[in-house]
CSV table of C-alpha atoms in Angstrom, one decimal:
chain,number,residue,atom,x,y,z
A,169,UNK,CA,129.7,-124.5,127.4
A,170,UNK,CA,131.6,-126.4,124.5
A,171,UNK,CA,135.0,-127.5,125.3
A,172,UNK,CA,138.0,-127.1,123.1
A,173,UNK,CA,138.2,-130.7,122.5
A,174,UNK,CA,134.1,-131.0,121.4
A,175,UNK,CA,134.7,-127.6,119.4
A,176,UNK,CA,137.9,-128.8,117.4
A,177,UNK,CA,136.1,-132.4,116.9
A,178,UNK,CA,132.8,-130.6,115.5
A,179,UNK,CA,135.0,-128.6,112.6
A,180,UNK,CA,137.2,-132.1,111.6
A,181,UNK,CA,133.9,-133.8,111.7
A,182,UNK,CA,132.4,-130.8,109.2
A,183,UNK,CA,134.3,-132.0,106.7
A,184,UNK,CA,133.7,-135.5,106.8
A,185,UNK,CA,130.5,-135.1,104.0
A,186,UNK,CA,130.9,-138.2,102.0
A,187,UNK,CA,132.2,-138.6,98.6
A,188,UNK,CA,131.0,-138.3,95.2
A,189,UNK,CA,132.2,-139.9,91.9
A,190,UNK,CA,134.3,-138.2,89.3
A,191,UNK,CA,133.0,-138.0,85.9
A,192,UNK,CA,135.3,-137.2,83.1
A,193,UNK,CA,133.8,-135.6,79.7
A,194,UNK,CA,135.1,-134.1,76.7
A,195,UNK,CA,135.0,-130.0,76.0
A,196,UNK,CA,134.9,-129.0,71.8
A,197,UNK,CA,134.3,-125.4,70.5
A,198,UNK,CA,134.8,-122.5,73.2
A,199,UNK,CA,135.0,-123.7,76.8
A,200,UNK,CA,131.7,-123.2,79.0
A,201,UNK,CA,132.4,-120.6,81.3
A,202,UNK,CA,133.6,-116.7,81.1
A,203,UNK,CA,137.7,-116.0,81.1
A,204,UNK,CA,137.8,-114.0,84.8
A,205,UNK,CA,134.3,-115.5,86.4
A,206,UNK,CA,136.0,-116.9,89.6
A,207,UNK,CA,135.8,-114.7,92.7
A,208,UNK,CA,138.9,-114.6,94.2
A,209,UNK,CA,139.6,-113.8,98.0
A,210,UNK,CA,139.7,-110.6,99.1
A,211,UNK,CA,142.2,-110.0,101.4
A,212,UNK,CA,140.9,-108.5,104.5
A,213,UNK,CA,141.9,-105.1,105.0
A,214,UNK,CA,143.6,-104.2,108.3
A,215,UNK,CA,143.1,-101.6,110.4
A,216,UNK,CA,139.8,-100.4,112.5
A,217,UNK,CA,136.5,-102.2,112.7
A,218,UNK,CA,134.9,-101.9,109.3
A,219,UNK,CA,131.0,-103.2,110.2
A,220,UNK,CA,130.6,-103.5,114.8
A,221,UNK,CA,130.6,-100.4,116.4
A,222,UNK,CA,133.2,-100.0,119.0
A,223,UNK,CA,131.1,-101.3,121.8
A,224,UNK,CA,129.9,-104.1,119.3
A,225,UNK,CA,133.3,-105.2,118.4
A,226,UNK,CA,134.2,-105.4,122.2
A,227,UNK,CA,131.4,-107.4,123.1
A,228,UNK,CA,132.2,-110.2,120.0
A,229,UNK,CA,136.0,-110.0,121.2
A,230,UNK,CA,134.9,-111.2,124.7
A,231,UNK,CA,132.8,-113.3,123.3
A,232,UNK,CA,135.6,-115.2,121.0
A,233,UNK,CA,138.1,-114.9,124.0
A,234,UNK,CA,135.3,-117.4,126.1
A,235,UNK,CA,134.5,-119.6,123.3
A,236,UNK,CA,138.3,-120.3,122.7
A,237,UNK,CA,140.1,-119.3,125.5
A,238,UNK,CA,144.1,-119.3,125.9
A,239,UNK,CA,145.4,-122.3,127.4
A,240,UNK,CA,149.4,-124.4,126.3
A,241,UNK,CA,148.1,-124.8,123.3
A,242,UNK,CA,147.1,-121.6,121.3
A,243,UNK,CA,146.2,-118.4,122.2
A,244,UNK,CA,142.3,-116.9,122.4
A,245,UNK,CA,139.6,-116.3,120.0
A,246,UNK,CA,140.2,-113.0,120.1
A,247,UNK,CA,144.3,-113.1,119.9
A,248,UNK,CA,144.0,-115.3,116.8
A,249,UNK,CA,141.9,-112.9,114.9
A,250,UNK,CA,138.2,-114.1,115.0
A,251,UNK,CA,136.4,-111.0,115.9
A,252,UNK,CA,138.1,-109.3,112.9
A,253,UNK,CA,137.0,-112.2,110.8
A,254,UNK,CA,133.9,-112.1,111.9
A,255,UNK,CA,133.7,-108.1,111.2
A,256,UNK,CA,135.5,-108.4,107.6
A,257,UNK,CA,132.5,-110.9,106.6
A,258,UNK,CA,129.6,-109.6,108.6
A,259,UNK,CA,131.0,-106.2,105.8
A,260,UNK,CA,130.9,-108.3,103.1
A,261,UNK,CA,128.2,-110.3,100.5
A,262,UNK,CA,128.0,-113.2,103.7
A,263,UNK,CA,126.7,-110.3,106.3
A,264,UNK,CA,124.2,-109.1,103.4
A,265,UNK,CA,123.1,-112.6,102.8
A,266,UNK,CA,124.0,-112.1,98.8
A,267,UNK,CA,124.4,-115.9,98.8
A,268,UNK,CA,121.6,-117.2,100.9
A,269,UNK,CA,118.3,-118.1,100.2
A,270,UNK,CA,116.3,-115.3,102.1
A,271,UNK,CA,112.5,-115.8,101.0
A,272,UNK,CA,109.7,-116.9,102.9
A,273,UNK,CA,108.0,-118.6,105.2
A,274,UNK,CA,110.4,-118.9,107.9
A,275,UNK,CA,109.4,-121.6,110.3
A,276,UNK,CA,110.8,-121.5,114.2
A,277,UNK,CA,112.4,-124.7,115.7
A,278,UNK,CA,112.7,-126.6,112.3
A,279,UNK,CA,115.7,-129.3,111.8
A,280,UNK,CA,119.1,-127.7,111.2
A,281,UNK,CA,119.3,-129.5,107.6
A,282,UNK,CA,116.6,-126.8,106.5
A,283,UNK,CA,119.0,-123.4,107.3
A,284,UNK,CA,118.4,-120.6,108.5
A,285,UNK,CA,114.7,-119.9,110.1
A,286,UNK,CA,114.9,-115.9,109.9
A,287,UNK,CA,114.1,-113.1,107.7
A,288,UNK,CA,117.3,-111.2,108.8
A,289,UNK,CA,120.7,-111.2,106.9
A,290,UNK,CA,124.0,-112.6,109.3
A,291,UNK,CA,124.8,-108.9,109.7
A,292,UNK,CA,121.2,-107.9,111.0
A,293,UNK,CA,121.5,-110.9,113.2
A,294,UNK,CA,124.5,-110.3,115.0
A,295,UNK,CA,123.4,-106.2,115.6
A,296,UNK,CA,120.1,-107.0,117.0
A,297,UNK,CA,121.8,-109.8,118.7
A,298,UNK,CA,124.3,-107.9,120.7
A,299,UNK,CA,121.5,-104.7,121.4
A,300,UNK,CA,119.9,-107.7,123.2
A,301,UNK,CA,123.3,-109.2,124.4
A,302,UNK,CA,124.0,-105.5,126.3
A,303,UNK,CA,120.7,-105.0,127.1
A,304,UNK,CA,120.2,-108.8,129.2
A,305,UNK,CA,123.5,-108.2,130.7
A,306,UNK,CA,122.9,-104.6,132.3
A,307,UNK,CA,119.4,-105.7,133.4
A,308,UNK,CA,121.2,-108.8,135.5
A,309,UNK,CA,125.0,-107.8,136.0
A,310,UNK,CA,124.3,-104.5,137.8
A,311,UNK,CA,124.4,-102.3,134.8
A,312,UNK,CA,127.5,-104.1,132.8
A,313,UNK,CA,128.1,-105.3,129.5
A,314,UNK,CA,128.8,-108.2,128.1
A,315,UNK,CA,132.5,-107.1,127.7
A,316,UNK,CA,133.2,-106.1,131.8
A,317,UNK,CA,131.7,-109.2,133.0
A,318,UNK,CA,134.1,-111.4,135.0
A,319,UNK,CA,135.3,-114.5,132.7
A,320,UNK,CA,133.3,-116.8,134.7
A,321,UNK,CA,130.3,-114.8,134.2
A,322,UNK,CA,130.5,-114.6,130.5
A,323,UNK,CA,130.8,-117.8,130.8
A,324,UNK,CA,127.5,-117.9,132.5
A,325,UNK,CA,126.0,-115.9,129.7
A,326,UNK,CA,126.8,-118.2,127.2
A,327,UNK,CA,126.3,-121.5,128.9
A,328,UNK,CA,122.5,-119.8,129.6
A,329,UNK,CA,122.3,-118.5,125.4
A,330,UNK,CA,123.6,-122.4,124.4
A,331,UNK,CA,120.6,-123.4,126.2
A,332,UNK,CA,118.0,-120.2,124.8
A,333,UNK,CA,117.4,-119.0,128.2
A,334,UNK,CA,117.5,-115.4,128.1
A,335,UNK,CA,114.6,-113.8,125.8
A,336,UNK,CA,116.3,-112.0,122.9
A,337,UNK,CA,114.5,-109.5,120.5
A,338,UNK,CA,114.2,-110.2,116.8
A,339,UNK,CA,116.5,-112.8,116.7
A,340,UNK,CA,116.4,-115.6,119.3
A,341,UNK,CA,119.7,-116.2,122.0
A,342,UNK,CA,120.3,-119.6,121.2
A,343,UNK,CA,119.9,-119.1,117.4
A,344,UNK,CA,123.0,-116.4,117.9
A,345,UNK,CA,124.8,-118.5,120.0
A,346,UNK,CA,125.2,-121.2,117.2
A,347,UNK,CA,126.0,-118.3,115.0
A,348,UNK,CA,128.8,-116.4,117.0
A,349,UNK,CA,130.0,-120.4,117.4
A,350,UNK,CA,130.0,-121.2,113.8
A,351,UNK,CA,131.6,-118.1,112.9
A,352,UNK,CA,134.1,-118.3,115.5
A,353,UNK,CA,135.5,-121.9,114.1
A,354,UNK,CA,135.6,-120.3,110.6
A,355,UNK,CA,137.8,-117.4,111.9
A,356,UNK,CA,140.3,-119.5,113.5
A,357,UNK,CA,141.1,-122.1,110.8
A,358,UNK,CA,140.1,-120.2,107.6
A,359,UNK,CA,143.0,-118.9,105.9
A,360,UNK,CA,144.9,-115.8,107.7
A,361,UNK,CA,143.6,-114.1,104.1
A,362,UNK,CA,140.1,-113.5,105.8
A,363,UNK,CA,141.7,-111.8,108.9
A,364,UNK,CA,141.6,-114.5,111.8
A,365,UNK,CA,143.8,-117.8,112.4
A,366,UNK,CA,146.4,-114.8,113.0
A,367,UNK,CA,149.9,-116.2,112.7
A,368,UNK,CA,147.9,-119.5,111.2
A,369,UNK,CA,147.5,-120.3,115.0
A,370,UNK,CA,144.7,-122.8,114.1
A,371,UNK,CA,146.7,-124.3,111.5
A,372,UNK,CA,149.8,-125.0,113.8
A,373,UNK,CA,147.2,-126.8,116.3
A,374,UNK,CA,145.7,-129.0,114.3
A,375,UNK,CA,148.9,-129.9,111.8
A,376,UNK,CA,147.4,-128.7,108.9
A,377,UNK,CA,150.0,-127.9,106.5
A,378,UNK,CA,147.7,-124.8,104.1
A,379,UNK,CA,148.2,-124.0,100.7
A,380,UNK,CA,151.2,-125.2,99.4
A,381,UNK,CA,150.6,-125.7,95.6
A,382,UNK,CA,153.0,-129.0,95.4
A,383,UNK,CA,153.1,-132.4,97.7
A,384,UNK,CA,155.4,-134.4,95.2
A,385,UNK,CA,158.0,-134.4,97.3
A,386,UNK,CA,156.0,-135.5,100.5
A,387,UNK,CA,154.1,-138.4,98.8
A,388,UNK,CA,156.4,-141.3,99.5
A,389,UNK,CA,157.0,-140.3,103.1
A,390,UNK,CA,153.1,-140.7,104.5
A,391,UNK,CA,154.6,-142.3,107.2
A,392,UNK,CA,156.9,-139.5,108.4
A,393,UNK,CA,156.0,-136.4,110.4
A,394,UNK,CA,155.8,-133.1,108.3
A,395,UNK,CA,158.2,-130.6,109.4
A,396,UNK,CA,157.3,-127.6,107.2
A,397,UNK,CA,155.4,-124.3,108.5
A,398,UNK,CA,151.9,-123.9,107.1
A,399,UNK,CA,151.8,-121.5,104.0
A,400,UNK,CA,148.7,-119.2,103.5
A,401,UNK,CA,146.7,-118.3,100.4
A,402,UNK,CA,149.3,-114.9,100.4
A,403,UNK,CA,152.8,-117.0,100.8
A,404,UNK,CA,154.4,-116.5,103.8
A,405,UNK,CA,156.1,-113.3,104.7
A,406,UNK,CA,159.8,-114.8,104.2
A,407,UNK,CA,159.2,-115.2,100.9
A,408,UNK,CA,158.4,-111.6,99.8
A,409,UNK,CA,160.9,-109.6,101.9
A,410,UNK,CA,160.6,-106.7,100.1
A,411,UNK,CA,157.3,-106.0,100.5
C-alpha cells in the first residue's frame, strides 16, 4: 500500500515537468481565437450520485477512505470529497473520454509514457472495474463487498490490486488500481469547484494558498509564513453572505 507521505510526494513531484521558454510576438487585425471559446469549470452539482450506482459509489467511498485514511492531519478520502469528485467527472467529457485519444491498437504492459492501453473510456473502466471488485471480494470474503470488509482487509485488497493479483474482467486490477489512485489525488487537491478537497482540506495540508487573483502584497515577505486561508475558484463563503 502507498503511504501518505509517498502519495503526497508523487502529486508535488507531478508538477515538477520542466520549463519552457516564453516567446513574445506581435497580434495585428482581429485576434486569433473566438470571443467565449474557453471552457470554464463547471461547478459540481451537489446532491446524490450522478454516474455509480448506490452500491458503486459505496465501494469507491471505501476505497478513497483506505487510500487516504484519517489521521492528525486531515480527514479521509472519502470525508474530503473524492468519491464525489470522482463521480462528477466519471459524468462528465473525462468519464466519456471526449479528450483522449481512444483509437487503436491497444498494446498490454507498454511504458506509462504511451497512456492508456485500453479500448474503454474512464467511466467504462471504473463500472467493469468495480462488477469485478464485488465479484473477487464475495468469492474470497465469505460473500462481502468491497464496502463491509474490515479496514485491514480492504487494505488487503488493494495492496493485492497494486500488485495485479486478482484477475479482473475487461479491464485489468492493477490498471484500476493506478486509476482509482490517480483520481483520488485529483479529488483531494483539485479545487473544491470539482466536488472533493471539501473544506479545501488538501489545500490546508500542503499550505497551498488557491486562487487568489493578487500576490503584490506578499511579494516582499518570501521569507515570512503566510497566514491567509486558501480561496477557491468560487471565493470563499465569507465573502458572499448573502447567497
Amino acid at each position: 500500500m502507498i503511504s501518505r507521505r509517498a502519495l503526497l510526494a508523487s502529486t508535488a513531484a507531478a508538477a515538477l515537468v520542466g520549463s519552457t521558454q516564453a516567446k513574445a510576438r506581435f497580434l495585428s487585425g482581429e485576434v486569433p481565437w473566438a470571443p467565449g471559446a474557453a471552457t470554464p469549470p463547471e461547478p459540481a452539482l451537489p446532491g446524490g450520485w450522478i454516474y455509480f450506482t448506490p452500491d458503486e459509489a459505496r465501494a469507491v467511498e471505501a476505497i478513497v477512505e483506505r487510500l487516504i485514511p484519517a489521521d492528525e492531519l486531515s480527514p479521509s478520502g472519502k470525508d474530503a470529497g473524492c468519491a464525489v469528485f470522482i463521480d462528477r467527472q466519471l459524468a462528465g467529457p473525462y468519464g466519456g473520454a471526449e479528450r483522449l485519444y481512444m483509437k487503436p491498437p491497444f498494446v498490454a504492459g507498454t511504458a506509462p509514457e504511451f497512456g492508456p492501453q485500453s479500448p474503454l473510456s474512464p467511466a467504462q473502466q471504473y463500472r467493469v472495474a468495480l462488477k469485478s471488485l464485488d465479484a473477487y471480494c464475495r468469492s474470497n470474503f465469505g460473500g462481502k463487498g468491497f464496502a463491509e470488509l474490515a479496514p485491514e482487509e480492504r487494505d488487503k485488497v488493494l495492496a493485492a490490486m497494486e500488485k495485479g493479483e486478482p484477475k479482473f474482467d475487461g479491464f485489468g486490477s492493477r490498471p484500476f488500481f493506478n486509476l482509482v489512485l490517480q483520481n483520488t489525488m485529483e479529488g483531494f487537491f483539485a479545487d473544491p469547484i470539482y466536488g472533493g478537497n471539501r473544506d479545501m482540506v488538501g489545500w490546508k495540508l500542503i499550505g497551498f494558498p488557491g486562487a487568489r487573483y493578487d500576490y503584490r502584497d506578499f511579494i516582499d515577505h518570501v521569507t515570512e509564513p503566510y497566514t491567509l486561508p486558501p480561496v477557491s475558484l468560487q471565493g470563499r463563503a465569507g465573502w458572499n453572505p448573502g447567497r
